[in-house]
Short mmCIF file of C-alpha atoms and ligand atoms in Angstrom, two decimals:
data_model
loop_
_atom_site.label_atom_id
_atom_site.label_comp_id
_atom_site.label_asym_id
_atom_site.label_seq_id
_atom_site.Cartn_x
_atom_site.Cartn_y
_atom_site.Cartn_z
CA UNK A 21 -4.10 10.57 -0.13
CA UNK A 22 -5.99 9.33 -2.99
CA UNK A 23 -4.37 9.74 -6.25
CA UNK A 24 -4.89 8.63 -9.54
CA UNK A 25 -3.35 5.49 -9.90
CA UNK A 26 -2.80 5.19 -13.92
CA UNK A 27 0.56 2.99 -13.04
CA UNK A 28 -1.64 0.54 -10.78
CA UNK A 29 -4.71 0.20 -12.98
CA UNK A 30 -2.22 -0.65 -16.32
CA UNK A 31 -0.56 -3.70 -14.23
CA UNK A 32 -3.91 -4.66 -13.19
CA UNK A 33 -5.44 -4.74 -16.72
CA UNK A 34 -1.84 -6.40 -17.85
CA UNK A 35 -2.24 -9.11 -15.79
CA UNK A 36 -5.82 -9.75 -16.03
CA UNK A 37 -5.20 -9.70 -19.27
CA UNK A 38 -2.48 -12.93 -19.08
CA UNK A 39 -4.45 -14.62 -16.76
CA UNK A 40 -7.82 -14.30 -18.37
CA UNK A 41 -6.20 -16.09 -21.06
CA UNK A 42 -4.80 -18.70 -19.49
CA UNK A 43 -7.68 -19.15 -17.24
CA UNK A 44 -10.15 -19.05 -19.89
CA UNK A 45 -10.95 -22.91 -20.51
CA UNK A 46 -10.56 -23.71 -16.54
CA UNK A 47 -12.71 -20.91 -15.31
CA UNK A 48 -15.62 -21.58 -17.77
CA UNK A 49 -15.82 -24.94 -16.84
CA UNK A 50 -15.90 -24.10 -12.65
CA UNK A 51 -17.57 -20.77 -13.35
CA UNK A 52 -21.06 -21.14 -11.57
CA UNK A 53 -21.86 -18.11 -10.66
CA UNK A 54 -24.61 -15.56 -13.04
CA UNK A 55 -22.17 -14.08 -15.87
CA UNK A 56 -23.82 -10.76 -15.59
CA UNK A 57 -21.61 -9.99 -12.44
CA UNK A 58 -18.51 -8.35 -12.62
CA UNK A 59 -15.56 -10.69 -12.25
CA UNK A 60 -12.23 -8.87 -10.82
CA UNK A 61 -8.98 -10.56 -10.50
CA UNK A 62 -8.11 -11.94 -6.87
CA UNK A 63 -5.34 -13.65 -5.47
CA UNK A 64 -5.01 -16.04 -2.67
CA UNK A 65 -2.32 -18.59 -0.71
CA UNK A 66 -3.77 -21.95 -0.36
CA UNK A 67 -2.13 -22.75 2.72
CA UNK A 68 -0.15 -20.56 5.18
CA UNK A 69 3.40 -19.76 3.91
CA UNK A 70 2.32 -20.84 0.52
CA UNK A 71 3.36 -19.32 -3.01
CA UNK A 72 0.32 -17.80 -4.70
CA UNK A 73 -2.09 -18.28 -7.27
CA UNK A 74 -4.99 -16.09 -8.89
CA UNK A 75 -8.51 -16.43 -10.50
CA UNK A 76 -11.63 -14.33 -10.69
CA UNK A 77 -14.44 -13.65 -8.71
CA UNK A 78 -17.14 -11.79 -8.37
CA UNK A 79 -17.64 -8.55 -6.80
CA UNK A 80 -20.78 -9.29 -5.08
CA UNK A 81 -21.48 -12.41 -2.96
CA UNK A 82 -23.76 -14.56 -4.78
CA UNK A 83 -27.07 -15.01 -3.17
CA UNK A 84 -28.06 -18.06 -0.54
CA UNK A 85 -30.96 -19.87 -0.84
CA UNK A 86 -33.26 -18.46 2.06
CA UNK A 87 -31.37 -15.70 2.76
CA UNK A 88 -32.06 -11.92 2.53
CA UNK A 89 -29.76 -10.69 -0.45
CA UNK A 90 -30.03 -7.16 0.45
CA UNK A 91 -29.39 -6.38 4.25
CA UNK A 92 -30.24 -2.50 5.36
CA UNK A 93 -27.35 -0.51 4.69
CA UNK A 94 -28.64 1.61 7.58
CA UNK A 95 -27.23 1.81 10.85
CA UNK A 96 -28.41 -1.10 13.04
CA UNK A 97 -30.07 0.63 16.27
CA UNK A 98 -28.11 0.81 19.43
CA UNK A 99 -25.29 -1.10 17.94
CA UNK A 100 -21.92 0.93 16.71
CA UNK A 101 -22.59 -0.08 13.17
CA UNK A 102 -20.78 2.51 10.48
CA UNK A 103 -19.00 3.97 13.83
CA UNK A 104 -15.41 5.19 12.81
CA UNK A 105 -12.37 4.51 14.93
CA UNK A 106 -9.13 5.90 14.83
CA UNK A 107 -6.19 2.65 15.03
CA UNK A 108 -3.24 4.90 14.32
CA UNK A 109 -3.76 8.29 12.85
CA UNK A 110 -0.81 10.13 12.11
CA UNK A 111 -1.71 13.46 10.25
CA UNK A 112 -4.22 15.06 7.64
CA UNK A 113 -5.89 12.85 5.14
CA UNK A 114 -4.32 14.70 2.13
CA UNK A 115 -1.03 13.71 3.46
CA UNK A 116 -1.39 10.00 4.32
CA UNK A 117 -1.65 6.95 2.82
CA UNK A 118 -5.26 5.36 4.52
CA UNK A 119 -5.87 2.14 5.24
CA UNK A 120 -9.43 1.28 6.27
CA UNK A 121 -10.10 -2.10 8.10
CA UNK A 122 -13.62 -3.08 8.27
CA UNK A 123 -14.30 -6.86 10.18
CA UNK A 124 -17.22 -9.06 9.40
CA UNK A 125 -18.65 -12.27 11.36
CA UNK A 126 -18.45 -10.05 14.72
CA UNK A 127 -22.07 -9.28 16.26
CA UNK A 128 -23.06 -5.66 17.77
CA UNK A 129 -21.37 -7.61 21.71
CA UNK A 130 -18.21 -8.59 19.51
CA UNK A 131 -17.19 -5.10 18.44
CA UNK A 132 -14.11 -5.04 20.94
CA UNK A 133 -13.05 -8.07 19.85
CA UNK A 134 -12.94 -6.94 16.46
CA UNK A 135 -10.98 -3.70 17.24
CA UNK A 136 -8.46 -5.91 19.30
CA UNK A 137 -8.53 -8.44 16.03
CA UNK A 138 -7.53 -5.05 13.68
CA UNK A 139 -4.91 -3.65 16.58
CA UNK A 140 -3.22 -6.82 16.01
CA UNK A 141 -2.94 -7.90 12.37
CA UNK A 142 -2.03 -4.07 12.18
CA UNK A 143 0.88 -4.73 14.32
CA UNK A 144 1.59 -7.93 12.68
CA UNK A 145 1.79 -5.79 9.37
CA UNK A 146 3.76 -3.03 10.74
CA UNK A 147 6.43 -5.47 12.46
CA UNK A 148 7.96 -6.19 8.26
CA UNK A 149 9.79 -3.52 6.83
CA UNK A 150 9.39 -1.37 5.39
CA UNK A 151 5.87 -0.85 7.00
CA UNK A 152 7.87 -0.52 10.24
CA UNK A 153 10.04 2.14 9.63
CA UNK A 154 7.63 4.01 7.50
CA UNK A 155 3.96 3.72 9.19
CA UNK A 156 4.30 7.09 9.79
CA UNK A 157 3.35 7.92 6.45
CA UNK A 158 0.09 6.18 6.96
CA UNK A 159 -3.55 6.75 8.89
CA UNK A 160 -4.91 3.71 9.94
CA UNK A 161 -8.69 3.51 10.50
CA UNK A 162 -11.60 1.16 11.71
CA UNK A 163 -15.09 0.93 10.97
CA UNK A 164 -16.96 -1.09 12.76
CA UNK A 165 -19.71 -3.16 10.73
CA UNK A 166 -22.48 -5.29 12.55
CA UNK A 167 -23.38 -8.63 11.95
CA UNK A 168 -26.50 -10.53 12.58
CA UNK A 169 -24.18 -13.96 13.00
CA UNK A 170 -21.06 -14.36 14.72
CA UNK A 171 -18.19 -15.82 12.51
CA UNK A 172 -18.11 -16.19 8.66
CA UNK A 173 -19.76 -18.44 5.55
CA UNK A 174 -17.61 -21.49 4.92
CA UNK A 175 -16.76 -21.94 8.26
CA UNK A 176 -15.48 -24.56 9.58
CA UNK A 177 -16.82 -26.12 6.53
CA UNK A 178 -17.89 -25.49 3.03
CA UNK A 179 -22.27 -25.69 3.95
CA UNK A 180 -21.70 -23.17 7.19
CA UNK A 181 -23.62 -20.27 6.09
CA UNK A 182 -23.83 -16.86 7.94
CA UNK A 183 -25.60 -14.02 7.81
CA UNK A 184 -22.87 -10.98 8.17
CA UNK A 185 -22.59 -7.25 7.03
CA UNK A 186 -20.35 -7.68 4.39
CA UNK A 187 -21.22 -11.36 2.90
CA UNK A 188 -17.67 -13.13 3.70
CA UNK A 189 -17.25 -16.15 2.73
CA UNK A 190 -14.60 -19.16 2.81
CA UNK A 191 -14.61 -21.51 -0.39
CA UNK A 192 -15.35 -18.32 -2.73
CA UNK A 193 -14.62 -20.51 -6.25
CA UNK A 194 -14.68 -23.60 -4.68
CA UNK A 195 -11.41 -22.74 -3.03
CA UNK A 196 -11.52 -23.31 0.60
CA UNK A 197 -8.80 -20.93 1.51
CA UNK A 198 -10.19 -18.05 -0.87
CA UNK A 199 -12.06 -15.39 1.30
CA UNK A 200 -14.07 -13.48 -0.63
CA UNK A 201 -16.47 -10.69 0.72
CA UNK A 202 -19.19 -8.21 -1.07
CA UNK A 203 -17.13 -5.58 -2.88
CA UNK A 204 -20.45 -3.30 -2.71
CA UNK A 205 -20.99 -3.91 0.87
CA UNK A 206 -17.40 -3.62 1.81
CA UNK A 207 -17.26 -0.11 0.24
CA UNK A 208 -20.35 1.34 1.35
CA UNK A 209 -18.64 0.97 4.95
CA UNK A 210 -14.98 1.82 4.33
CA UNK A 211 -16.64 5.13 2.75
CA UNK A 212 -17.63 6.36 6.03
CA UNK A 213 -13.82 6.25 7.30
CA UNK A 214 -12.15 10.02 5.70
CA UNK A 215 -10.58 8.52 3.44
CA UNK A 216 -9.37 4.73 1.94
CA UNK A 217 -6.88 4.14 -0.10
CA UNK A 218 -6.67 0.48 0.79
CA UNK A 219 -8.93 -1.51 2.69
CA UNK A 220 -8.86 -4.81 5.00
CA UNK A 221 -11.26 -7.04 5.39
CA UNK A 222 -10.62 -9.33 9.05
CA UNK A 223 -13.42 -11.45 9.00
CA UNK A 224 -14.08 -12.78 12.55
CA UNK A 225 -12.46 -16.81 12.06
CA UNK A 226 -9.65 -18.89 13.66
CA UNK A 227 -9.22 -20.44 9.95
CA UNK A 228 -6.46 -19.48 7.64
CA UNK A 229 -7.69 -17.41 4.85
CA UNK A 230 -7.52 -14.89 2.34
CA UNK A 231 -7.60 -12.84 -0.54
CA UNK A 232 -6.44 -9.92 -2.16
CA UNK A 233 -8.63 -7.71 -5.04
CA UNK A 234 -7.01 -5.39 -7.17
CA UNK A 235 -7.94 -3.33 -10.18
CA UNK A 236 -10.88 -2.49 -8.40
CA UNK A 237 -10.65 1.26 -9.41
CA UNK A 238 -11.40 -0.09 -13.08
CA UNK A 239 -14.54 -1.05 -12.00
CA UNK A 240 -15.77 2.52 -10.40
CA UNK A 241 -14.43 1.67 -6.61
CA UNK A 242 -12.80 4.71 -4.83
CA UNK A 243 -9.98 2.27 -3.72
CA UNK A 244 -7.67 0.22 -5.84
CA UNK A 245 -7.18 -2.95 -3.74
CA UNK A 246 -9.29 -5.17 -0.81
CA UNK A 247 -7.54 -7.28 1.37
CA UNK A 248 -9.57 -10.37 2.95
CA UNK A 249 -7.86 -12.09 6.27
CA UNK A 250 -9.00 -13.89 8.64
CA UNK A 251 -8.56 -12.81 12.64
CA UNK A 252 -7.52 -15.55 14.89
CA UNK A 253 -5.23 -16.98 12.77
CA UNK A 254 -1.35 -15.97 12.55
CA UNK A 255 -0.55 -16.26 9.34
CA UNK A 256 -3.34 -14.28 7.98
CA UNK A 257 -1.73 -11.08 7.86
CA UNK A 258 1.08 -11.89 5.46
CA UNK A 259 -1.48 -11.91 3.15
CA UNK A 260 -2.35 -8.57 3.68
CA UNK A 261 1.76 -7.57 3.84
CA UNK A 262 1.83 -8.97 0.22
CA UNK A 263 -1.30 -7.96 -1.37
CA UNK A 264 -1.05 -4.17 -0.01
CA UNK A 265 2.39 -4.26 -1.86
CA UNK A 266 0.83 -4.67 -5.18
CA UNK A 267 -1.54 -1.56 -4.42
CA UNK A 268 1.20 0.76 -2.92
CA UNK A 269 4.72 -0.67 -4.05
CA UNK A 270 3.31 -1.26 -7.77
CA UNK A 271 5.18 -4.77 -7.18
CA UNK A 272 4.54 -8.07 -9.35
CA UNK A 273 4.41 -11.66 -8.36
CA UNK A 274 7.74 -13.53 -8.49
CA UNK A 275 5.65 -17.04 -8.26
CA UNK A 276 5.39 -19.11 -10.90
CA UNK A 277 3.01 -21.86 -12.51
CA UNK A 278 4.27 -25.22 -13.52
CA UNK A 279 2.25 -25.51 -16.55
CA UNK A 280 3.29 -21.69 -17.84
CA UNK A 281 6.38 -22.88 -19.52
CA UNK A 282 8.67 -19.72 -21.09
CA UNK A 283 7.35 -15.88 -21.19
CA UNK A 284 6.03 -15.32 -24.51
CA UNK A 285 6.11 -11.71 -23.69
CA UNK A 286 8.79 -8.48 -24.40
CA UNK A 287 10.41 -6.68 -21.46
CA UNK A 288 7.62 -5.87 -18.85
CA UNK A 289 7.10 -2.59 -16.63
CA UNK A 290 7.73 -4.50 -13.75
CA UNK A 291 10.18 -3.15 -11.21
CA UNK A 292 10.81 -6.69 -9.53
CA UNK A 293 10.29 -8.65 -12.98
CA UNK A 294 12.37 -8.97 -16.14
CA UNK A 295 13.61 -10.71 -19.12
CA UNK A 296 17.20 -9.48 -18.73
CA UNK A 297 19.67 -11.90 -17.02
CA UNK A 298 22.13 -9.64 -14.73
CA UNK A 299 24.68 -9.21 -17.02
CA UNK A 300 22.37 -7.76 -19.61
CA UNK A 301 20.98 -5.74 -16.51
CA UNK A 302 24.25 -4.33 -15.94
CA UNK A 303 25.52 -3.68 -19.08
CA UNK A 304 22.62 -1.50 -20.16
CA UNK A 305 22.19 -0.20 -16.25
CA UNK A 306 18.31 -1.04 -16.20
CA UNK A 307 15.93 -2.31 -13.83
CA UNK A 308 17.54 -3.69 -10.35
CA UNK A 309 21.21 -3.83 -11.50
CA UNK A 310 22.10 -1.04 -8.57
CA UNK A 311 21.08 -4.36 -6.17
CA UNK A 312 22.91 -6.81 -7.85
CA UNK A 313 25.46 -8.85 -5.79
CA UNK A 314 24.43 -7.06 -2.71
CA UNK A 315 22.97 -9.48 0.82
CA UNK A 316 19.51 -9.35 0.33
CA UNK A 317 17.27 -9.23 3.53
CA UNK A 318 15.35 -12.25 2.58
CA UNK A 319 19.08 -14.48 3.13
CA UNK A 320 20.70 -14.65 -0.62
CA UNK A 321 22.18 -12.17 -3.01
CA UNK A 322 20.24 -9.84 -5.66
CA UNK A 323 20.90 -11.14 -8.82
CA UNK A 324 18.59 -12.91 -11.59
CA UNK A 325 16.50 -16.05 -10.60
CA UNK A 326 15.16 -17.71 -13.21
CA UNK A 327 10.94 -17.52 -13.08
CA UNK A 328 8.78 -14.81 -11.75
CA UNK A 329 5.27 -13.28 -12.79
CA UNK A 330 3.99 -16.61 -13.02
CA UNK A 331 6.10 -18.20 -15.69
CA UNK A 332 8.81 -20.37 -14.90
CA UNK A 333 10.86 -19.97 -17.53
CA UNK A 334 12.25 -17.13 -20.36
CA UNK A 335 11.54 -14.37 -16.84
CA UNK A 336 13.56 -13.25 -13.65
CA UNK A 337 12.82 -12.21 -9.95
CA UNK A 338 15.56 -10.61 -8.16
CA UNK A 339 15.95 -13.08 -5.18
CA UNK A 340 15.52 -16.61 -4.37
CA UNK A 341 12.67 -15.73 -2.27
CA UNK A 342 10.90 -12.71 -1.26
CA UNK A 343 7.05 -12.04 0.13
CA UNK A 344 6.00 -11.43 -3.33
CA UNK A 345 7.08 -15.15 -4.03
CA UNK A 346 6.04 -16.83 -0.65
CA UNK A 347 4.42 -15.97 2.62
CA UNK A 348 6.81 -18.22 4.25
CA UNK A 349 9.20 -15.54 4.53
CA UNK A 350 8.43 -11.72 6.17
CA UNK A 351 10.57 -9.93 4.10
CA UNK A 352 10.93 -8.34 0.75
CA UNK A 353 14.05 -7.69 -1.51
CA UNK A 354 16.00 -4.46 -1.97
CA UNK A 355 14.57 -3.81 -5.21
CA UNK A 356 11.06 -4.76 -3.86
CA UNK A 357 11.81 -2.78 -0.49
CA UNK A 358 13.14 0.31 -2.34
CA UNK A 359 9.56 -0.15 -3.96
CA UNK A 360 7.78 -0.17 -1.52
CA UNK A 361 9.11 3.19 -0.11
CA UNK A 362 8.76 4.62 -3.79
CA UNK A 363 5.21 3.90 -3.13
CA UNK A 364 4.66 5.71 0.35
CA UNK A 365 6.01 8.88 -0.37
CA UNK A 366 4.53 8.25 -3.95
CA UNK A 367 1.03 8.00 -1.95
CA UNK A 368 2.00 10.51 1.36
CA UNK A 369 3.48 13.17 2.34
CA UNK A 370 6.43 13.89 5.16
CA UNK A 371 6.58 17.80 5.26
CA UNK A 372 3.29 19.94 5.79
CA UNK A 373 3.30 23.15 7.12
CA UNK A 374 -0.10 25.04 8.43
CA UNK A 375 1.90 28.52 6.97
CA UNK A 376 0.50 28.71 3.60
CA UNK A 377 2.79 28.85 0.83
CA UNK A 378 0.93 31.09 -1.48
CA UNK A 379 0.41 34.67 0.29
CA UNK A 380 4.10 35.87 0.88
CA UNK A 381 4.39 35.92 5.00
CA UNK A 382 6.55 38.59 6.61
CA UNK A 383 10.39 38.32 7.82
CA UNK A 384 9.14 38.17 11.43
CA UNK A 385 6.83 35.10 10.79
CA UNK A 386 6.65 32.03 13.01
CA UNK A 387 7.33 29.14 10.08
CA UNK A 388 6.39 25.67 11.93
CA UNK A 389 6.81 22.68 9.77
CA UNK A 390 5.28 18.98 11.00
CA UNK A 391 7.25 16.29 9.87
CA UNK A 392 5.93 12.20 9.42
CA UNK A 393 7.61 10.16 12.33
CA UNK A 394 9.85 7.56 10.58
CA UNK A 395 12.16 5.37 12.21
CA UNK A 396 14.61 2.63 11.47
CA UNK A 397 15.14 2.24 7.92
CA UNK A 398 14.65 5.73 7.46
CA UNK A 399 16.86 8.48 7.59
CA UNK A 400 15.31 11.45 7.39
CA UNK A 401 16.93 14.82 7.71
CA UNK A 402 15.54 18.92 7.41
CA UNK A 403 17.28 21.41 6.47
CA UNK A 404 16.34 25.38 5.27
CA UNK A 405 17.68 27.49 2.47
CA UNK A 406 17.09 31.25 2.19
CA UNK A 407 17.20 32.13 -1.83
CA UNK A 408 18.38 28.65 -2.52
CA UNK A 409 21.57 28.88 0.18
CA UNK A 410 21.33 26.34 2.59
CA UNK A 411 21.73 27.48 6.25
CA UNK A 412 23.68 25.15 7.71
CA UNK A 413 23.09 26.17 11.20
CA UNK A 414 19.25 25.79 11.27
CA UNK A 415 19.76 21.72 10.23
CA UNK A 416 16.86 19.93 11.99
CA UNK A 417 15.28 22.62 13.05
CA UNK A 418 10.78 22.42 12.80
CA UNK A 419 10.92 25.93 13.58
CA UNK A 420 12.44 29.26 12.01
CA UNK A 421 11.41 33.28 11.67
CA UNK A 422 13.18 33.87 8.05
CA UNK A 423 14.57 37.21 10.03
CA UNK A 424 16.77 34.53 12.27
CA UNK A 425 17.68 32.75 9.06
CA UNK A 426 19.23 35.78 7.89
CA UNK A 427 16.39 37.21 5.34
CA UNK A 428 17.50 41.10 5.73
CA UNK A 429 15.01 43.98 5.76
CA UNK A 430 16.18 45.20 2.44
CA UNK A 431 13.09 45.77 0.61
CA UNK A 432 13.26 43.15 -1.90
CA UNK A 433 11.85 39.20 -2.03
CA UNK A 434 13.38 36.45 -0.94
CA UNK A 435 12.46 33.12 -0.19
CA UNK A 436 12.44 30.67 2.56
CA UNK A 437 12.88 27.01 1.81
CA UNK A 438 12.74 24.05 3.80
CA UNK A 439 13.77 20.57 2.38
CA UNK A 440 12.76 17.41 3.59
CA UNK A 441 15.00 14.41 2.75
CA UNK A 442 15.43 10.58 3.02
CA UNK A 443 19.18 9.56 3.19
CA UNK A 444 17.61 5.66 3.60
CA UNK A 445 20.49 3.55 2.06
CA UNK A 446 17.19 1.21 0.50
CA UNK A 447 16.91 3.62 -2.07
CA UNK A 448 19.86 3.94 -4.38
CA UNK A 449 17.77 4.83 -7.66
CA UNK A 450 18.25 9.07 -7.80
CA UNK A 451 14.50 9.08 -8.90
CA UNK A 452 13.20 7.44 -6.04
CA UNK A 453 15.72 9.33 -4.08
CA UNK A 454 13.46 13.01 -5.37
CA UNK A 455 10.53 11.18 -4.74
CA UNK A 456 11.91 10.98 -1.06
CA UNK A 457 12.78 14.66 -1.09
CA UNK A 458 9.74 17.15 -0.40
CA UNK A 459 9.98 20.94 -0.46
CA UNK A 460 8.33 24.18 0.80
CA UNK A 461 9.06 27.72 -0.65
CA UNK A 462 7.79 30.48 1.07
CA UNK A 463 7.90 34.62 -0.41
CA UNK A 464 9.64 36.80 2.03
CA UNK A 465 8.31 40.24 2.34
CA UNK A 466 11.69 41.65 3.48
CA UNK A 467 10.52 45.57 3.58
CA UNK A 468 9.81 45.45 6.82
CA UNK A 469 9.47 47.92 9.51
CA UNK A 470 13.01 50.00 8.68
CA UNK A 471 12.84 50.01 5.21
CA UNK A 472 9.36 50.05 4.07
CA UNK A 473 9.54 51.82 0.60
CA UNK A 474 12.72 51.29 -0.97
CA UNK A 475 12.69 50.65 -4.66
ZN1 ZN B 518 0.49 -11.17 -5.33
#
């Protein structure tokens, strides 16, 4: 579902904003590529399990020496190029958050080898929770994009140069682990999927790499964030775990940098970020302080660890570790978890209905309501209310007649509601907890056959 993402675009511009300053002697001095390119802020883990760290790039792949700059965006004859597959669709477009994940480096005789590449770091992804329990809330599609080369730029080392569909390449800054990819390129396939909220780059390499972009709606992209990863290697897909929880989660980094020192900053927006120590947190009942004290998932307690959003110092994270610190561990925090959620039903849908809510529908109508599949963590739970009374009795139930329900043929309106809920004990904040709760209100027609024109 796309949405306007105000809350994602402000963090973005926030923290380019930080790290364009501190960045700005460093990145002049290793900046060669033309300054008339956009540069977007991307983030990337120099070696598997690795904290992270973050520096611009830009959006297009800079041109190599004896190579065409400008491939045909057209369909490559005979080949499945721009072909859209479906990796785990789960309901309407308008009611799902879409991921799109386009490989590169894999010739027109490597497409199944890409699809099998995108089955599995989608697996790999959907094995950490919350993605597990709640990957019913999201569509999941493929597109596959032909390369004239197998495998990607920069591999295995930094003078490999390849000629793919959507310019990957390893040693994007001079960072060997840093996988960037043509932003341009990149989107002019994803667009063919339905939709893309997110997208994933696997780019067809045994070599551990990776990126993430965000803020990219700032710069006129339909999608907020890009997620590079490479496909044969393992610990590629944490990368996407983390990066897509920036996007969706609206979550912060909880690494630091040595040579940050203290926050000079106020209190930020940040839900897994603050300047209050937990007492402060408790006493004035803000930010994670429903989480303090409680086991955390990632193996400590919630409280207030001193460094996060880069600066070591003067700024807390809620856990010792978490993914948004390290890939060297698969799981978020509560707060961070409870985030995450926030952000799927922020982004999705669980209750449709193909019964319009607008017309008013008769007593006698057939109401079917479609639910999202969730599982584990989740805990979700239907139940109906005619005029705002809850019917006890019809608890569960994904289809009613209002007549059943008990709306009488007594000539005047009444309504049919049915409530969708999470009970999840990862959220404990009440507006999270609404955000969790969907409704549809039907009119009720109640004149019916017997009494068709009372007053
Ligand atoms: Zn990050």
């Amino acid at each position: 579902m796309r949405t306007t993402r105000s809350a994602v675009i402000s963090v973005g511009v926030a923290l380019t904003g930080i790290i364009g300053a501190a960045l700005a002697a460093p990145a002049a001095a290793v900046d060669t590529e033309p300054t008339q390119k956009p540069r977007v802020s991307v983030e990337y883990f120099p070696e598997p399990g690795s904290e992270g760290r973050r520096t611009e790039v830009p959006v297009n792949t800079p041109t190599v020496p004896g190579r065409s700059a400008a491939r045909s965006m057209a369909p490559a004859a005979g080949t499945t190029d721009g072909e859209v597959g479906q990796l785990s669709v789960t309901g309407s477009s308008a009611d799902r958050l879409d991921v799109v994940i386009v490989g590169d480096g894999y010739t027109a005789g490597q497409q199944d080898a890409f699809h099998t590449a995108a089955a599995a770091k989608w697996a790999a992804i959907t094995r950490i929770e919350p993605y597990a329990s709640y990957q019913g809330l999201m569509n999941v599609w493929t597109v596959d994009a032909v390369s004239a080369e197998s495998g990607i730029s920069g591999d295995p080392t930094a003078d490999v140069t390849k000629d793919t569909a959507l310019g990957s390449y390893f040693w994007c800054s001079d960072t060997e682990r840093l996988i960037c990819a043509d932003i341009d390129k990149v989107a002019s396939y994803a667009d063919r999927a339905p939709e893309a909220d997110l997208v994933i780059v696997v780019s067809n390499s045994t070599k551990y790499g990776g990126a993430g972009y965000s803020g990219l709606e700032a710069e006129g992209y339909p999608f907020d964030g890009v997620s590079t990863l490479s496909s044969d290697n393992a610990q590629s897909s944490m990368i996407a775990a983390h990066e897509i929880a920036h996007s969706v989660g609206l979550l912060a980094d909880e690494y630091t940098y040595d040579s940050y020192g203290t926050w000079p900053g106020g209190e930020l927006p940040d839900i897994n970020s603050s300047t209050f120590t937990a007492d402060r947190m408790a006493a004035d009942r803000t930010k994670w302080y429903r989480w303090l004290g409680e086991t955390d998932p990632t193996g400590g307690t919630v409280g207030t660890y001193e460094g996060s959003s880069y600066y070591p110092f003067g700024i807390y994270r809620p856990t010792a570790n978490s993914l948004m610190r390290a890939l060297n561990t698969s799981d978020f925090n509560l707060p961070g978890r409870e985030a995450m959620i926030a952000g799927f039903y922020r982004e999705a849908n669980a209750l449709s209905s193909e019964v319009g809510t607008r017309g008013a529908i008769l007593r006698t109508r057939h109401i079917k309501v479609s639910r999202a599949e969730l599982s584990g963590l989740a805990a979700p739970e239907l139940r109906w209310y005619v005029d705002g009374v809850r019917v006890g009795r019809a608890q569960g139930l994904t289809a009613v007649v209002p007549a059943a329900l008990g709306v009488r043929a007594d000539g005047r309106t009444h309504t049919v509601t049915v409530e969708s809920a999470d009970r999840t004990t990862s959220i404990r904040d009440p507006q999270v907890r609404a955000e969790a709760t969907e409704r549809l209100t039907w009119t009720v027609k109640a004149s019916g056959r017997t009494a068709p024109n009372r007053p």
